[in-house]
Coordinates of C-alpha atoms in Angstrom, one line a residue:
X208 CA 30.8 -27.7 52.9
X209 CA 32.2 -31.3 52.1
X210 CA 35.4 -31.9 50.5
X211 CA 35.7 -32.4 47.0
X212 CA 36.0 -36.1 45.9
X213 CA 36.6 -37.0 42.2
X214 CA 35.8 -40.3 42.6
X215 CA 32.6 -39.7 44.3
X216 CA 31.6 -36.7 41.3
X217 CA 32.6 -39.0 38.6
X218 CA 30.2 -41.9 40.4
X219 CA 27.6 -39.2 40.2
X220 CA 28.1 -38.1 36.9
X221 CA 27.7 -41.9 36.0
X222 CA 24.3 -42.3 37.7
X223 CA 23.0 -38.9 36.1
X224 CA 24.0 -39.9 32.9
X225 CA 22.6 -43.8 33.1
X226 CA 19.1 -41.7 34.4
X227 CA 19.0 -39.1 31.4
X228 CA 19.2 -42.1 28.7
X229 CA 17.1 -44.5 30.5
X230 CA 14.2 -43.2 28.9
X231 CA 15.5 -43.0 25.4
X232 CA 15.4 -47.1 24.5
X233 CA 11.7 -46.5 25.1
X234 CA 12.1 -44.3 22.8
X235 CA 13.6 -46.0 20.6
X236 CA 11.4 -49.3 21.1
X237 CA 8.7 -47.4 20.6
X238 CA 10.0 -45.9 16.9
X239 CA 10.7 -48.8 15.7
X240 CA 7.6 -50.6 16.7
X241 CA 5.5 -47.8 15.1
X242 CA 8.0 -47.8 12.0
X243 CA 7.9 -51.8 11.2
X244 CA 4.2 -52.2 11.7
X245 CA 3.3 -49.3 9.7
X246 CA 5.3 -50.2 7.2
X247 CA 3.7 -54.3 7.6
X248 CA 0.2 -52.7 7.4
X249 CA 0.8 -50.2 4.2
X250 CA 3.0 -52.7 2.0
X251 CA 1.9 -55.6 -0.5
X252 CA 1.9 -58.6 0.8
X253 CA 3.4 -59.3 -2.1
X254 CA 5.9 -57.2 -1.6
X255 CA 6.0 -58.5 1.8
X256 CA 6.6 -61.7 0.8
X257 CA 9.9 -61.1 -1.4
X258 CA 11.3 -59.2 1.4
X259 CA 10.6 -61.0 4.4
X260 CA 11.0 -65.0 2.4
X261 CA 9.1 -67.0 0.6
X262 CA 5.6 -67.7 1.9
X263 CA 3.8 -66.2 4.9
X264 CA 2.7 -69.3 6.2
X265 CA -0.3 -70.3 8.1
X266 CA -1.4 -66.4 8.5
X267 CA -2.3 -65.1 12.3
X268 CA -5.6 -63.6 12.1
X269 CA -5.6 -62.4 15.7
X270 CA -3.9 -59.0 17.2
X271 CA -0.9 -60.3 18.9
X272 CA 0.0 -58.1 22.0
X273 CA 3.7 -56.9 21.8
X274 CA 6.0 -56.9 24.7
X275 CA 8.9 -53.6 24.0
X276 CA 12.2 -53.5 25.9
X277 CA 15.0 -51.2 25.1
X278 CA 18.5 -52.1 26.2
X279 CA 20.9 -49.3 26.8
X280 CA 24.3 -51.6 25.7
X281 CA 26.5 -49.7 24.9
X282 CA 28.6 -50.0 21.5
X283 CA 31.8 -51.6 23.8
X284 CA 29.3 -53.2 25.8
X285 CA 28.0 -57.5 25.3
X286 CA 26.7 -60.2 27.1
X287 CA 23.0 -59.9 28.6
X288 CA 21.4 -56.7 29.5
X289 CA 18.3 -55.4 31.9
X290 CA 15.8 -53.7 30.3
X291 CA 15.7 -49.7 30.7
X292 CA 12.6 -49.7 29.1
X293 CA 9.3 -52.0 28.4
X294 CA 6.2 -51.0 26.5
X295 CA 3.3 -53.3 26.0
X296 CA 1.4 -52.3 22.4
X297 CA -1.5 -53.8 22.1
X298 CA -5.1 -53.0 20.1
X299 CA -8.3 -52.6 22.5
X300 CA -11.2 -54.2 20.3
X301 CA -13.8 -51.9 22.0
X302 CA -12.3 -48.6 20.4
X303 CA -10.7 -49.6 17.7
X304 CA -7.1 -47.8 19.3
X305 CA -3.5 -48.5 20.0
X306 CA -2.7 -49.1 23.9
X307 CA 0.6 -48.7 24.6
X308 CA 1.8 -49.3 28.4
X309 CA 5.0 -47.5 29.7
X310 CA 6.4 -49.9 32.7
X311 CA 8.7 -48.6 34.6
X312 CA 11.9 -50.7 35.5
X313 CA 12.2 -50.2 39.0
X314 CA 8.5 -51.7 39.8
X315 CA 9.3 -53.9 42.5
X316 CA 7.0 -57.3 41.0
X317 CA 7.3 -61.1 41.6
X318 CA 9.3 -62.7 38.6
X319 CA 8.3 -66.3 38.0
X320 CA 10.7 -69.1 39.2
X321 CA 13.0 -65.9 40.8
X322 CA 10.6 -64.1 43.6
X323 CA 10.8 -60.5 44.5
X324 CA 13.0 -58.3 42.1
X325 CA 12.6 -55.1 39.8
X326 CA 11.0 -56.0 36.6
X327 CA 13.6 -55.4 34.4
X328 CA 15.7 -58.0 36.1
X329 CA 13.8 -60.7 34.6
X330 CA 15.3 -60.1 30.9
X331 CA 18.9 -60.7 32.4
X332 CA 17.2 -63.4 35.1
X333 CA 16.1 -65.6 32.2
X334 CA 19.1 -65.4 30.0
X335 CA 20.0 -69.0 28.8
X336 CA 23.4 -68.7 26.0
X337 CA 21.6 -71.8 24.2
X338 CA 18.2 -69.8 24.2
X339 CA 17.8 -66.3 22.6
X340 CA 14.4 -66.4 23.6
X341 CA 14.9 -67.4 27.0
X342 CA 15.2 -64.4 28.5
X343 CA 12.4 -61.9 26.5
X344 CA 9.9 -65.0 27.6
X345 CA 10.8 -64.9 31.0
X346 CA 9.9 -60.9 30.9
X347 CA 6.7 -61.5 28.8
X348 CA 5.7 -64.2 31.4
X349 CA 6.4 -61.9 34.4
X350 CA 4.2 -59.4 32.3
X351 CA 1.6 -61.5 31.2
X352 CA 0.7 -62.8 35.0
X353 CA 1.2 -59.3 36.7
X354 CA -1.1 -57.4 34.2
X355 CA -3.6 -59.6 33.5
X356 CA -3.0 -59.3 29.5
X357 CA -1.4 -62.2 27.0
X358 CA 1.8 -60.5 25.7
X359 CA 1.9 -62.3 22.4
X360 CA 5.5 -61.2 20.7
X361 CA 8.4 -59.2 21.8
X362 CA 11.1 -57.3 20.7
X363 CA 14.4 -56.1 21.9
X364 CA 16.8 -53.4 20.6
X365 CA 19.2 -50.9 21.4
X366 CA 20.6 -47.2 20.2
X367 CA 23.0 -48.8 17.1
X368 CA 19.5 -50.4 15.5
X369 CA 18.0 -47.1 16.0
X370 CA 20.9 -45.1 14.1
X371 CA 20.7 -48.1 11.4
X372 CA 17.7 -47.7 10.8
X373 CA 17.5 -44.2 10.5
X374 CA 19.7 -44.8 8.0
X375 CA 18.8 -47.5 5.8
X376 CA 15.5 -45.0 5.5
X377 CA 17.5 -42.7 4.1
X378 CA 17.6 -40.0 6.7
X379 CA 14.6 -38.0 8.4
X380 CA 13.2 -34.7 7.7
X381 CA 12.4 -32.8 11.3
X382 CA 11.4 -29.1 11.7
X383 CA 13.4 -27.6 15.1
X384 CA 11.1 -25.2 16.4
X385 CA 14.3 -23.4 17.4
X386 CA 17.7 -23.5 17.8
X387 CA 19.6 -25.8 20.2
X388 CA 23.3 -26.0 21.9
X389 CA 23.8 -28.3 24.1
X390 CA 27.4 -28.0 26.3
X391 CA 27.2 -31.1 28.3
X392 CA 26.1 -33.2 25.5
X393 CA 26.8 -37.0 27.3
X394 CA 28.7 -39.3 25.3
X395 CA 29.3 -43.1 25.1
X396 CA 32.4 -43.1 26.8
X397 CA 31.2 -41.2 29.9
X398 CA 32.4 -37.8 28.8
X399 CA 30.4 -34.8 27.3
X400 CA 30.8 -32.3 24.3
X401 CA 28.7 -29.8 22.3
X402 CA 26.0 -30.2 20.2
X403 CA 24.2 -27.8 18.0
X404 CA 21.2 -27.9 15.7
X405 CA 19.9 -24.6 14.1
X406 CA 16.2 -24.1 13.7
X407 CA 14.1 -24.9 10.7
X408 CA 13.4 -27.9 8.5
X409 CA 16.7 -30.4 8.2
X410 CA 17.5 -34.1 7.3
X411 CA 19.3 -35.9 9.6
X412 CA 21.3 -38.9 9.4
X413 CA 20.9 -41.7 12.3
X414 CA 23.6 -40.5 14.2
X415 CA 22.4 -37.1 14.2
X416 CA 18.9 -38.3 14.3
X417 CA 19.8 -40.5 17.9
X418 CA 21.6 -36.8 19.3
X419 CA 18.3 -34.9 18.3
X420 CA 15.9 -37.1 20.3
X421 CA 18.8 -37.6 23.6
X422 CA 19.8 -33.8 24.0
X423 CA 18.0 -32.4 26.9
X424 CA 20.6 -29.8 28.5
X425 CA 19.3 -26.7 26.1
X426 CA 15.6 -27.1 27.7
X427 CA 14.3 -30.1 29.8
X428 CA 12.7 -33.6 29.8
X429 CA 9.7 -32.0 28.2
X430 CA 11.7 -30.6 25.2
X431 CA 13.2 -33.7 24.5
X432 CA 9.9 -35.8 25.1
X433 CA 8.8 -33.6 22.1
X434 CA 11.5 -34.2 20.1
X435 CA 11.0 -37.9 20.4
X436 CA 7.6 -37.8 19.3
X437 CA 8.2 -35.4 16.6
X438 CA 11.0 -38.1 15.3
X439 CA 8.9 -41.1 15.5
X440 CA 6.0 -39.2 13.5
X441 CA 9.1 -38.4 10.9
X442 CA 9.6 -41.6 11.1
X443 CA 6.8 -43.3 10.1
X444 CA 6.0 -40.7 7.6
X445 CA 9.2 -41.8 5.8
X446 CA 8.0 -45.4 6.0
X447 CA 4.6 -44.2 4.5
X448 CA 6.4 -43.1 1.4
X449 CA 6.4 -45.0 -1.6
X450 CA 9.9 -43.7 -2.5
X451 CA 11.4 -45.8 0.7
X452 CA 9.7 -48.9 -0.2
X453 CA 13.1 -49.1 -3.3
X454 CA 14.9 -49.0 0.5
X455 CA 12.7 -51.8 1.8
X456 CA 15.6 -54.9 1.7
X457 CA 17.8 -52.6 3.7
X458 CA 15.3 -51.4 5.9
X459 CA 14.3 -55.1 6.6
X460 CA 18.1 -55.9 7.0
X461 CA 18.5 -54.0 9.9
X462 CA 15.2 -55.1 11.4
X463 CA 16.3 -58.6 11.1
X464 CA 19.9 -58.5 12.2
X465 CA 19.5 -55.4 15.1
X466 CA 15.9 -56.4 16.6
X467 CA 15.8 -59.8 18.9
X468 CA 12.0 -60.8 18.1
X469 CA 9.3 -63.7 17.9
X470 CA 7.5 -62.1 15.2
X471 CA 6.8 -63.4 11.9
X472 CA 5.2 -63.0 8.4
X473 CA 2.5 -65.1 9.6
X474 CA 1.3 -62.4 12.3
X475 CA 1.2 -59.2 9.3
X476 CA -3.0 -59.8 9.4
X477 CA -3.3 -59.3 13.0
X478 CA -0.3 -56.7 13.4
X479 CA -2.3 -54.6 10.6
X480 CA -5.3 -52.9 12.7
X481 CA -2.5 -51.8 15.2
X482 CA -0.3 -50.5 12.9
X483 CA -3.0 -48.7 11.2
X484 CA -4.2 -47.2 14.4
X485 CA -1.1 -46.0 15.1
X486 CA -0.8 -44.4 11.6
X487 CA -3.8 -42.5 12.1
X488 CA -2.9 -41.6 15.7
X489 CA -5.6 -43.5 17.0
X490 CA -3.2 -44.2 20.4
X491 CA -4.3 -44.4 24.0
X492 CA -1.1 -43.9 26.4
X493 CA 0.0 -44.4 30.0
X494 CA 2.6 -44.6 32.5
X495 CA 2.6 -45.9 35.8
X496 CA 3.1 -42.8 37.8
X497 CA 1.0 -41.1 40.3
X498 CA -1.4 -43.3 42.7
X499 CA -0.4 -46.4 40.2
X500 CA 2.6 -46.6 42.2
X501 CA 4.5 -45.9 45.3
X502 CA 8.1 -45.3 46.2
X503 CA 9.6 -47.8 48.7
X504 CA 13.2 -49.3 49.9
X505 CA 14.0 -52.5 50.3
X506 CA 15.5 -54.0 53.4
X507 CA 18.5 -54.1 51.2
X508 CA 18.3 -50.3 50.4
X509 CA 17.3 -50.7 46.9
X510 CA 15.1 -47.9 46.0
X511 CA 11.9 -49.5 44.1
X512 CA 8.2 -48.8 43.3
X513 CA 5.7 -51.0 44.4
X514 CA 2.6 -51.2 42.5
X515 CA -0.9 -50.3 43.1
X516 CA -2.8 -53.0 41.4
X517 CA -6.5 -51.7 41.7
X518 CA -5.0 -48.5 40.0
X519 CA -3.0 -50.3 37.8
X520 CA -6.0 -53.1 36.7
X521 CA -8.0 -49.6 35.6
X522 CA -5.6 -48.0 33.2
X523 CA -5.1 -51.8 31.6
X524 CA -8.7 -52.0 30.9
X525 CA -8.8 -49.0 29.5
X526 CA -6.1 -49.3 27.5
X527 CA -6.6 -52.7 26.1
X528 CA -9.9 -54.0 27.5
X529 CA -10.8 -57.5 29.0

């Protein structure tokens, strides 16, 4: 048996910990996607229109494919960030659904202008302190030429906008199936504590609401994916409400000061279909997993996945056509 080394358990209690949240900015990406567009697609323009500034513009009648990431930046955490996470949403014309692309962020890709690196390298590659943009282009480009699809828009959020949002809804009704404790509950500062939620219908609050959809200890990754689903259909059913819509400046507060993005006003006609697909759970999904893509390490040792483009071309089409 080897020696104990604190050093070496803490360094591994780091890397589990950076692996159990790295799929919850999806998550999170994913919410608030399915939040703001529902809520773009069921509201007034009118309404719109007071909330978002005066005048839409020249209106954008095409779907605009939205690029996702999720940054897990931590509240004593700035400066520029890789992305955990990336989701392209997109509407296929054919079928009239919602595509939505998990990419995982160790596929091993060719960034323009950079060469060979993991894909979400290229938020923090493209990172220009005079450009916001800079970097969220750079990864749309790099998606754009790999998959063969425009990506249109992005967005870019963390945990905090999450909780803020949550919030500015006024809290979240969920149902837990059962109870849950949860002893190694990981915190922000690299420790754990306890974390209990009885069974049965409750509101929760944002901060709540972020523990509810990251506990995993009291079952498994497939407990937790359920929770996340059953939160984001919570959430957009609060959206759908027309008792929120008195919440609408706040809600659109945090949207506009927590969520880096290129979209505007102009692009609600186009942004409608998807959002209504997605209300009606019209929504094809994939990940890249399986024969889509295989393990490999680099010379440098960096454990990647490179990808398995025939395999990968055939889930795009399906998703989002040609």
């Amino acid at each position: 048996m080897l020696p104990s080394n604190p050093t070496f358990a803490r360094r591994a209690r780091l890397r589990r910990q950076r692996r159990e949240n790295a799929s919850l900015p999806l998550f999170l990406a994913l919410g608030t996607l399915m939040g703001s567009l529902c809520l773009l697609a069921l509201l007034p323009a009118a309404v719109l229109s007071r909330a978002l500034g005066p005048g839409l513009g020249a209106l954008n009648l095409a779907a605009p494919q939205v690029l996702v990431m999720g940054v897990d930046r931590r509240p004593d955490e700035a400066g520029p960030s890789r992305s955990d996470s990336m989701i392209l949403a997109g509407l296929n014309p054919d079928t009239g659904q919602a595509g939505l692309l998990s990419i995982p962020r160790d596929l091993w890709v060719s960034i323009p202008g950079v060469g060979s690196q993991r894909i979400n390298a290229a938020l923090v590659l493209g990172d220009d302190p005079a450009n916001p943009a800079a970097g969220p282009q750079l990864a749309g480009r790099t998606v754009g030429d790999l998959f063969g699809q425009p990506v249109d828009r992005y967005m870019v959020l963390d945990f905090q906008t999450f909780v803020r949002l949550v919030d500015a809804m006024g809290g979240i009704e969920v149902d837990a199936p059962q109870p849950i404790v949860d002893t190694a509950y990981p915190t922000f500062d690299y420790g754990v504590t306890t974390i209990r939620f009885a069974a049965g219908p409750q509101v929760l609050d944002g901060e709540q609401a972020l523990v509810y959809v990251r506990t995993r200890h009291d079952d498994d990754d497939f407990g937790r994916a359920e929770r996340q689903q059953q939160v984001i259909s919570a959430m957009t059913a609060r959206l759908a409400q027309p008792a929120t819509w008195a919440q609408l400046p706040a809600i659109f507060a945090v949207l506009r000061d927590g969520v880096l993005t290129d979209l505007t006003p102009a692009d609600l006609p186009g942004l409608a279909p998807l959002a209504l697909a997605m209300l009606r759970g019209k929504v094809a999904t994939a990940t890249l997993d399986g024969d889509r893509t295989t393990p490999w390490t680099t010379e440098e040792g960096a454990w990647v996945l490179l990808p398995n483009w025939p395999a990968i071309d055939q889930v795009v089409d399906e998703l989002f056509g040609r």
